[in-house]
Coordinates of C-alpha atoms in Angstrom, one line a residue:
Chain A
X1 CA 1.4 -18.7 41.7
X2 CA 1.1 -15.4 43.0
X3 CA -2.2 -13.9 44.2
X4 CA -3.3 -12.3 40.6
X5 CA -2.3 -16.0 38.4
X6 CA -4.9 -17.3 41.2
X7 CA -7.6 -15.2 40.9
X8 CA -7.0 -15.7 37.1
X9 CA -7.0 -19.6 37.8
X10 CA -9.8 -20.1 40.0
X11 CA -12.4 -17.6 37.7
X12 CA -11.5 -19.1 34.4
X13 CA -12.3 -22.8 36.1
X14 CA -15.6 -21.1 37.5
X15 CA -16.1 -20.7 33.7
X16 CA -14.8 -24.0 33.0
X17 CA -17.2 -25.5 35.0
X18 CA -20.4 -23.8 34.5
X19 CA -20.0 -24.4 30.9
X20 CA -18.8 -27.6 29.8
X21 CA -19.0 -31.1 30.3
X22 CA -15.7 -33.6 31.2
X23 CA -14.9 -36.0 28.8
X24 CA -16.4 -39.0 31.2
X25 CA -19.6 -37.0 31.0
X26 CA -19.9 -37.0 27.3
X27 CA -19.2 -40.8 27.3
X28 CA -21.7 -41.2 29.9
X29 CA -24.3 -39.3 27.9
X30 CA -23.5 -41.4 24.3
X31 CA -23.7 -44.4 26.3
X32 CA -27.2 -43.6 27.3
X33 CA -28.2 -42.1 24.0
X34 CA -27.4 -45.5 22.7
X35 CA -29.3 -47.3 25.4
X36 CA -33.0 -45.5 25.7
X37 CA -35.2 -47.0 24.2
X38 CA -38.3 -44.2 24.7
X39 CA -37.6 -41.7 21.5
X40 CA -38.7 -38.5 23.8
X41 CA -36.3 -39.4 26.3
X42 CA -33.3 -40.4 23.6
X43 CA -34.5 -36.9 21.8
X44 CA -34.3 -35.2 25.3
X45 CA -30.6 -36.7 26.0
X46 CA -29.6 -35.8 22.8
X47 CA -30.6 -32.3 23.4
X48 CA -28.7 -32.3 26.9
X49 CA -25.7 -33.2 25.1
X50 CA -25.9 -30.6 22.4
X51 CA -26.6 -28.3 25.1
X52 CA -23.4 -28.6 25.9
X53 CA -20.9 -28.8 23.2
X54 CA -22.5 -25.2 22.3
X55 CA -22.1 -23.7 26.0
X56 CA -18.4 -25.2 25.7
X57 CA -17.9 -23.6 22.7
X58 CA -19.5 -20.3 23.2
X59 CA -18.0 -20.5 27.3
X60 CA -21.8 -19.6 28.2
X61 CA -23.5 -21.1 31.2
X62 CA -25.1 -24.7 30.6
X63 CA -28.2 -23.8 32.8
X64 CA -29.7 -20.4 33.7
X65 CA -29.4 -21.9 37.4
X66 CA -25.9 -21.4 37.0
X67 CA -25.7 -22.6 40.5
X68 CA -23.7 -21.4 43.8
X69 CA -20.3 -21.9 43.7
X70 CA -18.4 -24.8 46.3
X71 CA -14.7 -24.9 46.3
X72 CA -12.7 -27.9 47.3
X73 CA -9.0 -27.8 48.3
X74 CA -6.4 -30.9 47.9
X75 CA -3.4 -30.0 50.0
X76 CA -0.3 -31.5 49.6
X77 CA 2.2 -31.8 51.9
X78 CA 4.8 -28.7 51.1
X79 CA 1.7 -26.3 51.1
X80 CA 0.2 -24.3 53.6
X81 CA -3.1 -22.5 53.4
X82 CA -3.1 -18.5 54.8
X83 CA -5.8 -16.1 54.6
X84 CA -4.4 -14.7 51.5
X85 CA -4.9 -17.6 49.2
X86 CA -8.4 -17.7 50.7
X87 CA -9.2 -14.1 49.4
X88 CA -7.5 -14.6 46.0
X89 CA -9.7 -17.6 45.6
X90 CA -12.7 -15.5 46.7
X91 CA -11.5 -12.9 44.4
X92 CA -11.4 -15.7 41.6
X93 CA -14.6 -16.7 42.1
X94 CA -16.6 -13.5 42.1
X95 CA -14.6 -12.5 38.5
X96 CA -15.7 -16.1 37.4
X97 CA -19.7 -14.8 38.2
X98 CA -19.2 -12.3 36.2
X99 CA -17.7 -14.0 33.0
X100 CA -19.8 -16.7 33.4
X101 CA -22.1 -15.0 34.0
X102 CA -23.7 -16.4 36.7
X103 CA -27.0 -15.5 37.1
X104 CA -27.9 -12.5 39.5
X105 CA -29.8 -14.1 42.6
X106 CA -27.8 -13.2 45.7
X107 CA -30.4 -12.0 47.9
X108 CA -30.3 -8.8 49.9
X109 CA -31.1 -7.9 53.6
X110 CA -29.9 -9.5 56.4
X111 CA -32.0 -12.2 59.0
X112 CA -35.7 -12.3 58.5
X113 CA -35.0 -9.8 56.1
X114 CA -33.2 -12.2 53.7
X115 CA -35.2 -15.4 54.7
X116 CA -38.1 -14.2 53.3
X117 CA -36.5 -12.4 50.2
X118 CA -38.4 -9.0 51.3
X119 CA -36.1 -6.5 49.9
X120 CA -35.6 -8.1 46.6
X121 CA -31.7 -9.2 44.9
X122 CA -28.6 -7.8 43.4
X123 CA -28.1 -7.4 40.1
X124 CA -24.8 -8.4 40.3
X125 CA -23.6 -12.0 39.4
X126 CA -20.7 -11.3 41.9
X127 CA -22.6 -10.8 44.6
X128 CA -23.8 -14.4 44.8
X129 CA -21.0 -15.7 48.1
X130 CA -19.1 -19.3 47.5
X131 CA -20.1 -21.6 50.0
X132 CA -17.2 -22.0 52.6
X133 CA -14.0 -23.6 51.3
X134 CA -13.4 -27.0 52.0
X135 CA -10.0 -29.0 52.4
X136 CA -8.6 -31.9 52.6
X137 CA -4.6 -33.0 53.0
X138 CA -3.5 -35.0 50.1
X139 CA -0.1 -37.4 49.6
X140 CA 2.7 -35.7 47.7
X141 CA 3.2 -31.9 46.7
X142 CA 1.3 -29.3 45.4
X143 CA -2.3 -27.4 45.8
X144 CA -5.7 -28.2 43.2
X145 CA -8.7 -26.1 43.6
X146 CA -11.5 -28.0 42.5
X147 CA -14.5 -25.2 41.6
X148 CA -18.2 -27.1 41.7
X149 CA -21.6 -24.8 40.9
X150 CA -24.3 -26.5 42.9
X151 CA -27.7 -25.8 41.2
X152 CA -31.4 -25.2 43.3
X153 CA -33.3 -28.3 42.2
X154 CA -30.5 -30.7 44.0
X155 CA -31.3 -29.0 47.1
X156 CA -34.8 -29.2 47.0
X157 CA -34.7 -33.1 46.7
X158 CA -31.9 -33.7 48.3
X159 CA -31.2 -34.9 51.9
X160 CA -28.9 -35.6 54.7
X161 CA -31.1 -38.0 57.6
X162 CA -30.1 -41.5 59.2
X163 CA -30.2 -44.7 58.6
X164 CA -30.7 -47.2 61.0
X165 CA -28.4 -50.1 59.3
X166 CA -29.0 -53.5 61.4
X167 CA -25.6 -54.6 61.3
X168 CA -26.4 -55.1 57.5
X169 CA -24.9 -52.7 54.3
X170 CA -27.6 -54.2 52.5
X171 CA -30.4 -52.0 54.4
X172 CA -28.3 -48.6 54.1
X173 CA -28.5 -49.2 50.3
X174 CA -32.2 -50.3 50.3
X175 CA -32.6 -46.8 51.6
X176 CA -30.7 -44.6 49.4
X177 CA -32.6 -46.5 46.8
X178 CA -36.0 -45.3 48.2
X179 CA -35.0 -41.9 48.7
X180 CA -33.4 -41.7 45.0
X181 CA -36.0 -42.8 43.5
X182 CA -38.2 -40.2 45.1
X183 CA -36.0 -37.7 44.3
X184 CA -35.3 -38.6 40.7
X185 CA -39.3 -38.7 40.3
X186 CA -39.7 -35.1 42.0
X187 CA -36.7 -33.7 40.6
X188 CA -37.1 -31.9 37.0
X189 CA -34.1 -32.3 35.4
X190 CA -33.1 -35.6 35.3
X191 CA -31.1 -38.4 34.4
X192 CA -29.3 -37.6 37.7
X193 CA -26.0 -38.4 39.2
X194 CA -26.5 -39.4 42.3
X195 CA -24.1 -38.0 44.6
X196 CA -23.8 -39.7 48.2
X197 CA -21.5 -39.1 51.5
X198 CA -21.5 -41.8 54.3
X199 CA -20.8 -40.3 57.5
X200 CA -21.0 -39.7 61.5
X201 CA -22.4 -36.3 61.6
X202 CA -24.7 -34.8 59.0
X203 CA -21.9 -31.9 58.6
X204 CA -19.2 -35.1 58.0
X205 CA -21.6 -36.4 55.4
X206 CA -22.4 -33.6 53.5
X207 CA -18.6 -32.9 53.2
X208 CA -18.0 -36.5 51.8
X209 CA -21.2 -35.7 49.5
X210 CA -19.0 -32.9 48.2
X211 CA -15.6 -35.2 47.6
X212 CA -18.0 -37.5 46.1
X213 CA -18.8 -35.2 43.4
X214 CA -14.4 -34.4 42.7
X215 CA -13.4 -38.0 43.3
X216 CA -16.3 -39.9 40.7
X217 CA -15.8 -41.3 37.4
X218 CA -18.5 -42.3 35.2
X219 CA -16.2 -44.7 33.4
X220 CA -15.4 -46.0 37.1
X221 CA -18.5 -47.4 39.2
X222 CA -17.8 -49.6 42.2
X223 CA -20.7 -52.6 42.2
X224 CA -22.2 -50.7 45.1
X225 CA -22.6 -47.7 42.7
X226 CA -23.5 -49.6 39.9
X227 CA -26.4 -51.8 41.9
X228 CA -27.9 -48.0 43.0
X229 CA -27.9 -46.9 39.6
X230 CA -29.4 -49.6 38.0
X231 CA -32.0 -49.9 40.7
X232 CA -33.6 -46.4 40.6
X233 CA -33.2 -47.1 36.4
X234 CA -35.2 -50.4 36.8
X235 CA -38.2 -48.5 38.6
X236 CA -38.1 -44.3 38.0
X237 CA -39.7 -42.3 35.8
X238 CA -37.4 -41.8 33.3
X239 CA -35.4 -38.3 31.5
X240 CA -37.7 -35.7 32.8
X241 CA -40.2 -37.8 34.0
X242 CA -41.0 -38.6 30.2
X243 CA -40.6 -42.5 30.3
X244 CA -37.5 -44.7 29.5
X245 CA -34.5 -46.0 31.3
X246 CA -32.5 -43.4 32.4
X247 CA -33.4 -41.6 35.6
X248 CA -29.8 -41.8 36.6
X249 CA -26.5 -41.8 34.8
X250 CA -24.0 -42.8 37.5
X251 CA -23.7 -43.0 41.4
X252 CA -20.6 -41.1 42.8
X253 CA -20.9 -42.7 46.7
X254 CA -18.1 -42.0 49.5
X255 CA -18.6 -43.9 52.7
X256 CA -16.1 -42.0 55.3
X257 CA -15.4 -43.1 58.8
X258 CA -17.8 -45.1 60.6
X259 CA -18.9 -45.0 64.4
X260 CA -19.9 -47.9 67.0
X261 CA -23.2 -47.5 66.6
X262 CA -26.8 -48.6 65.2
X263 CA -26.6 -45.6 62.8
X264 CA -25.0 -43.8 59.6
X265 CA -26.3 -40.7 58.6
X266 CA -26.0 -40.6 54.7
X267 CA -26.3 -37.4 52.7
X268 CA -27.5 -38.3 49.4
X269 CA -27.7 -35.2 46.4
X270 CA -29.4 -35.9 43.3
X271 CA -27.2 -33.9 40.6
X272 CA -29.0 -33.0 37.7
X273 CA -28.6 -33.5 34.2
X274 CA -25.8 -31.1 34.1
X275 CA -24.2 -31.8 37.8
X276 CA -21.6 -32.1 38.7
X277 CA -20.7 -29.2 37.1
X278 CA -16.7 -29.3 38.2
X279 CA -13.4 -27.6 37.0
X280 CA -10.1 -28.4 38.8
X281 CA -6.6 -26.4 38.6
X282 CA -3.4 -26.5 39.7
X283 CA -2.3 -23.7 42.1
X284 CA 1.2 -23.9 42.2
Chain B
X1 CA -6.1 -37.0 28.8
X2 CA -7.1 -38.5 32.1
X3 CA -10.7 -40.2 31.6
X4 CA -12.2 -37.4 34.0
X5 CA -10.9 -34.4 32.3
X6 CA -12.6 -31.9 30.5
X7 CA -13.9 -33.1 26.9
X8 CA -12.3 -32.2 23.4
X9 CA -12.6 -32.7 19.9
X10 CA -15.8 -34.8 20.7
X11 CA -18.6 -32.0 18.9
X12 CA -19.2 -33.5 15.6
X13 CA -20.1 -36.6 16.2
X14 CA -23.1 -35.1 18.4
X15 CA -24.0 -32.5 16.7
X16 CA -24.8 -35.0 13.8
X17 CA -27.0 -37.3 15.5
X18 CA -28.9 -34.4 18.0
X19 CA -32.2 -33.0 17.6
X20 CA -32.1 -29.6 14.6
X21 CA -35.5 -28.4 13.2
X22 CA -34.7 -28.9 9.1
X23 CA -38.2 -28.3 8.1
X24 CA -40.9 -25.9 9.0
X25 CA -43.7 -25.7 6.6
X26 CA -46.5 -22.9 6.6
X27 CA -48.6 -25.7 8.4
X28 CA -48.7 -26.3 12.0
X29 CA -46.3 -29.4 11.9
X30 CA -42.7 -29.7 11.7
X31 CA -39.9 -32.2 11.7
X32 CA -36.8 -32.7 14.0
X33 CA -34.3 -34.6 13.2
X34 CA -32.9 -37.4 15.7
X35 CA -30.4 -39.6 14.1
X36 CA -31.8 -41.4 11.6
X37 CA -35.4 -41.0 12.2
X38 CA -37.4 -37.6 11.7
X39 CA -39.4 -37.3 14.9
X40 CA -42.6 -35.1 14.4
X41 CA -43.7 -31.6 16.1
X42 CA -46.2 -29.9 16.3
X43 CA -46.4 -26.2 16.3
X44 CA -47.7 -23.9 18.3
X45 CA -47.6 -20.1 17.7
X46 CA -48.8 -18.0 21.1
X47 CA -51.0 -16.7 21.9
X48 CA -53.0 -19.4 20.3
X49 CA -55.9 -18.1 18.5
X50 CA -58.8 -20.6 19.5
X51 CA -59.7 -23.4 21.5
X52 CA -59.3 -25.7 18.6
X53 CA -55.6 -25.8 18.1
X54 CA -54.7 -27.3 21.3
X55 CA -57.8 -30.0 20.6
X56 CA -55.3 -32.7 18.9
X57 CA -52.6 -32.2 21.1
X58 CA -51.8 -35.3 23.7
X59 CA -49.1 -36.3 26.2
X60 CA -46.1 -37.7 24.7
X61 CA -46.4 -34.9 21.8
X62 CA -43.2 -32.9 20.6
X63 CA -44.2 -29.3 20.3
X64 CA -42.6 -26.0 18.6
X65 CA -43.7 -22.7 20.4
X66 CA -43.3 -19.7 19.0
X67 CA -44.2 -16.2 19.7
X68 CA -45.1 -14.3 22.9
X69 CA -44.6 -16.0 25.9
X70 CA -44.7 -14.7 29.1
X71 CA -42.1 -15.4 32.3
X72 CA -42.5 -15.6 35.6
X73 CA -41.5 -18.0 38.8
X74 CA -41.8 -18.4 42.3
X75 CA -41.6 -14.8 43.6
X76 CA -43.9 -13.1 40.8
X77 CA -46.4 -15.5 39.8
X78 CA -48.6 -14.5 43.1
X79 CA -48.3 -11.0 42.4
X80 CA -49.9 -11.6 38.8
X81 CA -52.6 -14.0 39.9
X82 CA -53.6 -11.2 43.0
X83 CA -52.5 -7.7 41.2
X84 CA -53.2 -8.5 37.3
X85 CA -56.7 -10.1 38.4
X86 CA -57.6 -7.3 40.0
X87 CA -56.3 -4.5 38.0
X88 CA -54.1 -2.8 40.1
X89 CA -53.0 0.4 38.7
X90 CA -49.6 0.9 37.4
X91 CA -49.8 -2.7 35.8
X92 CA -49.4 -2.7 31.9
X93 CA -52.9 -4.0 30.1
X94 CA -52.4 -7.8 29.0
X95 CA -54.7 -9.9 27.5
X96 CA -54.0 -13.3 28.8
X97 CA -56.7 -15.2 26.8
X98 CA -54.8 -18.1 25.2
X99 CA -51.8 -16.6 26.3
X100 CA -48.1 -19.1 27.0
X101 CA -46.4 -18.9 30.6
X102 CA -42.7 -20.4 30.7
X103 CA -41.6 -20.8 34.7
X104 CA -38.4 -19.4 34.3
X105 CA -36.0 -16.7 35.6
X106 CA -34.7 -14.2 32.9
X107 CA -30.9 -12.7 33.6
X108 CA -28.0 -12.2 32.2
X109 CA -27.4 -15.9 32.2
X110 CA -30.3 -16.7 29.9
X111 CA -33.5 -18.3 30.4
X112 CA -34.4 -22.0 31.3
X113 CA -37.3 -23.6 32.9
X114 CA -37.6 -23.8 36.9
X115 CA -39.6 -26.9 38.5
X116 CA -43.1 -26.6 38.1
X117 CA -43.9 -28.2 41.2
X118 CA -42.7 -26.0 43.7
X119 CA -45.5 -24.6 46.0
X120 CA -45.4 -20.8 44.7
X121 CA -45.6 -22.2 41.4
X122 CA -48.1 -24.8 41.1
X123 CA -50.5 -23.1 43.3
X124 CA -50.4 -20.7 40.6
X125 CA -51.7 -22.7 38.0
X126 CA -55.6 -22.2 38.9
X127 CA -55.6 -18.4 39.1
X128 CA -53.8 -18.1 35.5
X129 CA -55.8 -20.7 33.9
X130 CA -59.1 -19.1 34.8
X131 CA -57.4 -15.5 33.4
X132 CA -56.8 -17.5 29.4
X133 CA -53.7 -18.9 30.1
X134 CA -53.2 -21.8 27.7
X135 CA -49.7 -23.1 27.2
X136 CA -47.6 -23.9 30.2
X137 CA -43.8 -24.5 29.8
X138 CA -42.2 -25.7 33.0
X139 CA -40.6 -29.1 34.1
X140 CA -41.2 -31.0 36.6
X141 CA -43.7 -33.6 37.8
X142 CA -47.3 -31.6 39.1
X143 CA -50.0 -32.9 41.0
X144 CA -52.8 -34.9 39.8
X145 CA -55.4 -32.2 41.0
X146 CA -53.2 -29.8 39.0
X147 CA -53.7 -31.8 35.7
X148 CA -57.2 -32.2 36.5
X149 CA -57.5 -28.0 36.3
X150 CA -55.8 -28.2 32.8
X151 CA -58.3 -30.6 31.3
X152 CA -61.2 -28.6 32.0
X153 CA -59.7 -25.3 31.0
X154 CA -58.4 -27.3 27.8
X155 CA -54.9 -26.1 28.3
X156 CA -52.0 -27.8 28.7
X157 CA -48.1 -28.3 30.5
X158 CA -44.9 -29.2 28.1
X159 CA -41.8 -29.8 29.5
X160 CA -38.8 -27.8 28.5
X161 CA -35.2 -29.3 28.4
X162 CA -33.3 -27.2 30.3
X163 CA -31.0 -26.4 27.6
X164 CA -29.9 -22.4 28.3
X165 CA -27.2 -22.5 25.5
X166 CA -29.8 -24.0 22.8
X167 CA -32.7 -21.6 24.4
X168 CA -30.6 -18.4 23.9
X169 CA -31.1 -19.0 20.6
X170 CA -34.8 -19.2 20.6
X171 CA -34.7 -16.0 22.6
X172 CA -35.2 -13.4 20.3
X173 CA -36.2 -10.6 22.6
X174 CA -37.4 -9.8 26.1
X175 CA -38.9 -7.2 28.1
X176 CA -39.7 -6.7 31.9
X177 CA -43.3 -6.3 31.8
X178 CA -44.1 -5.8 35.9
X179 CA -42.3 -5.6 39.1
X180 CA -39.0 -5.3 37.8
X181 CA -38.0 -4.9 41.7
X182 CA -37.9 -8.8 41.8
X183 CA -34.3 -8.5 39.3
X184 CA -34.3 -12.0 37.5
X185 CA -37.8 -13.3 39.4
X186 CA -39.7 -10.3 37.8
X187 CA -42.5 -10.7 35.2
X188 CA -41.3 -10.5 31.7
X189 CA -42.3 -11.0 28.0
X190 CA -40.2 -13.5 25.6
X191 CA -40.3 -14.0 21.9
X192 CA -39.4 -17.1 21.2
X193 CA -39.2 -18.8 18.1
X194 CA -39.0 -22.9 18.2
X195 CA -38.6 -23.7 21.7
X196 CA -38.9 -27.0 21.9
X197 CA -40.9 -29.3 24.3
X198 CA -42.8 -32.5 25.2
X199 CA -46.2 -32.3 26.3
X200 CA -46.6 -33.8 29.6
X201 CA -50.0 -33.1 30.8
X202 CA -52.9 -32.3 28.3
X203 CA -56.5 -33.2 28.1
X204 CA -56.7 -34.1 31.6
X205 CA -53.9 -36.8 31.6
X206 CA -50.8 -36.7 32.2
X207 CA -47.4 -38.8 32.5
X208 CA -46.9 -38.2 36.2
X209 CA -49.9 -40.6 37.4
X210 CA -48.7 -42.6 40.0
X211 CA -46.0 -40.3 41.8

């Protein structure tokens, strides 16, 4: 592709993925439609879900948090990565904001200035920055972009601290329990996916977090995913804190390299009920 | 189609089974549909007239709310409580009295509620309650002290799905009302027609007890 078929690619996936929900999603959704029990919750799910066939439909943002944009890179082995594909996908992602549109929350200022939002926003969707790109070399040939629009409520609840494991898995889970289940109480917009990275430095972590998010299935949880899941279910508060069974939908978990030591440090985001909100393309 | 790509040809069998309002009579309930059941709602049109029509309404409660409803969020909802309490000139003349507050931004990517909770926000609540604000539309679990405040001002908090496609269509119109400095954060005035909720705190009880 050359650099305008990029900037093409990566804004309509920007679109893609502030606006619909994959086909696992859906499933995930009519499987817990079926399941509640508590006929506000059910109703709320249903809602969610309807939500989204429209927004597909009309290619109109899911949420009005339509999030800040997080691009992930699979390299293969006959590509390299210049500076000039990292400003087309820049480029990409600013027309995206605009189509979208994302909403207009970039903050002006710089320092202190912006810190404490003193000089007010731009009105621009575009002006809202990607988080930095990240990468990561895959088998075999060719480059996907994977575009994910991280939304403000995660990031209140969400967190990246230690765990002291005792030469036992068992306690590392035990914990992300206890701090899901917080979350998912605290957290508005629920069921969640819970989106976890297992690593050796809270940057490492939060990285993995991210590859969580492109690499999970919900029609594919491991038993340590499905154990979290059903755990937080047995004891939270339910779809928006109304009642029922469904504080979570799924546990996307990615446990990275491990060091010789007494501690992991686990970064654990609880998506909400539209997260992760996830496009991917083909680049080449 | 890979099990993890994006959906298709899946939007009739949800739309058939999801939550549409079919009947709105002249009287203050209405039905939505869910499936095969009709789940009842109750309407509210704001600003609500009296303190009686928010006297039968409890936790767990579907509600319709139409009419004008005011906006605000983190950045703004200080400057009301301090600048419209105080009338400080240059602010336009509103009569809050029974008046509905939705925690929301308003852009160019539509409207949808904010958590409730966060500490701009729910401090907020005491300050808007004692200037007639009845109906709160947020998400969100709040405080216990917060509910408590409700109760005796005979108001209550509904939580909004956060359903910006759906709520667009509620939207009718909107207008910056104050401090339109604060872009999407500023304080604004909604007609909405139908936006669905669940009451989650009325009365003085709530369904966040034990958090």
């Amino acid at each position: 592709m050359d650099y305008k078929e990029i900037v093409e690619a990566i804004a309509e996936s920007l679109v893609t993925s502030g606006s619909t929900f994959r086909a696992d999603k859906v499933r995930a959704y009519e499987c817990a439609i079926e399941r509640e029990t508590d006929v506000n919750a059910r109703w709320v799910l249903q809602t969610i879900l309807e939500n989204a066939i429209i927004a597909g439909e009309r290619k109109s943002p899911l949420c009005d948090d339509t999030g800040i944009p997080h691009v992930l890179l699979d390299v293969g082995e006959d590509v390299s990565v210049d500076a000039g594909l990292l400003r087309a996908i820049e480029h990409g992602v600013a027309l995206g904001l605009e189509r979208l549109p994302g909403r207009p929350m970039a903050v002006k200022g710089e320092g202190e200035d912006r810190l404490g939002q003193t000089l007010g926003m731009y009105d621009e969707p575009s002006a809202v920055q990607m988080a930095p790109i990240a990468l990561r070399e895959r088998r075999g040939r060719g480059l996907t972009a994977h575009v994910l629009m991280f939304g403000g409520g995660p990031a209140i609840r969400g967190r990246s601290f230690r765990v002291f494991h005792k030469h036992d898995a068992a306690n590392v889970e035990r914990q992300i329990v206890e701090w899901a289940m917080e979350a998912c109480d605290l957290l508005g917009c629920t069921p969640c996916t819970l989106a976890i990275g297992i690593g050796r430095s809270h940057y490492e972590a939060a990285n993995l977090m991210l590859q969580a998010q492109v690499d999970g299935c919900y029609d594919e949880q491991t038993p340590l995913e499905q154990r979290i899941t059903n755990a937080v279910n047995e004891h939270g508060k339910g779809v928006m804190g109304l009642g029922g069974c469904t504080s979570v939908l799924a546990t996307f978990a990615k446990i990275g390299p491990a060091r010789a030591s007494g501690v992991r440090i686990v970064c654990l985001r609880p998506c909400c009920c539209f997260e992760p909100r996830i496009a991917s393309v083909k680049l080449d | 189609m890979s099990s993890c790509s994006p959906a298709s040809g899946l939007a009739p069998r949800i739309l058939r089974m999801t939550g549409r309002v079919c009947n709105e009579a002249a009287s203050k309930q209405a039905d939505i549909m869910d499936g095969d059941q009709t789940l009842s709602a109750k309407r509210i049109i704001a600003p609500v007239a009296d303190d009686t029509v928010l006297r039968d309404v409890r936790v767990g409660d579907r509600i319709l709310v139409s009419g004008i409803v005011y906006a605000g969020r983190d950045a703004v909802l200080p400057k009301v409580c301090r600048e419209f309490a105080l009338g400080a000139a240059g602010l336009p003349k509103v009569d809050f009295h029974g008046a509905a507050l939705m925690h929301t931004a308003v852009s160019c990517a539509g409207i949808g509620p904010t958590s409730s909770n966060k500490a701009e926000i729910e401090e907020s609540f005491g300050p808007l309650l004692a200037m007639g604000i009845k109906v709160f539309l947020g998400k969100g679990a709040l405080s216990k002290a917060t509910v408590d405040a409700l109760g005796r001002f005979g108001a209550i908090f509904a939580v909004v799905p956060p359903v910006t496609a759906l709520l667009q269509d509620a939207l009718k119109e909107s207008h910056c009302l104050a401090f339109p400095e604060l872009g999407m954060e500023a304080f604004y005035e909604l007609h909405l027609e139908r936006c669905p909720a669940v009451v989650a705190a009325a009365g003085g009880e709530s369904m966040f007890e034990g958090l």
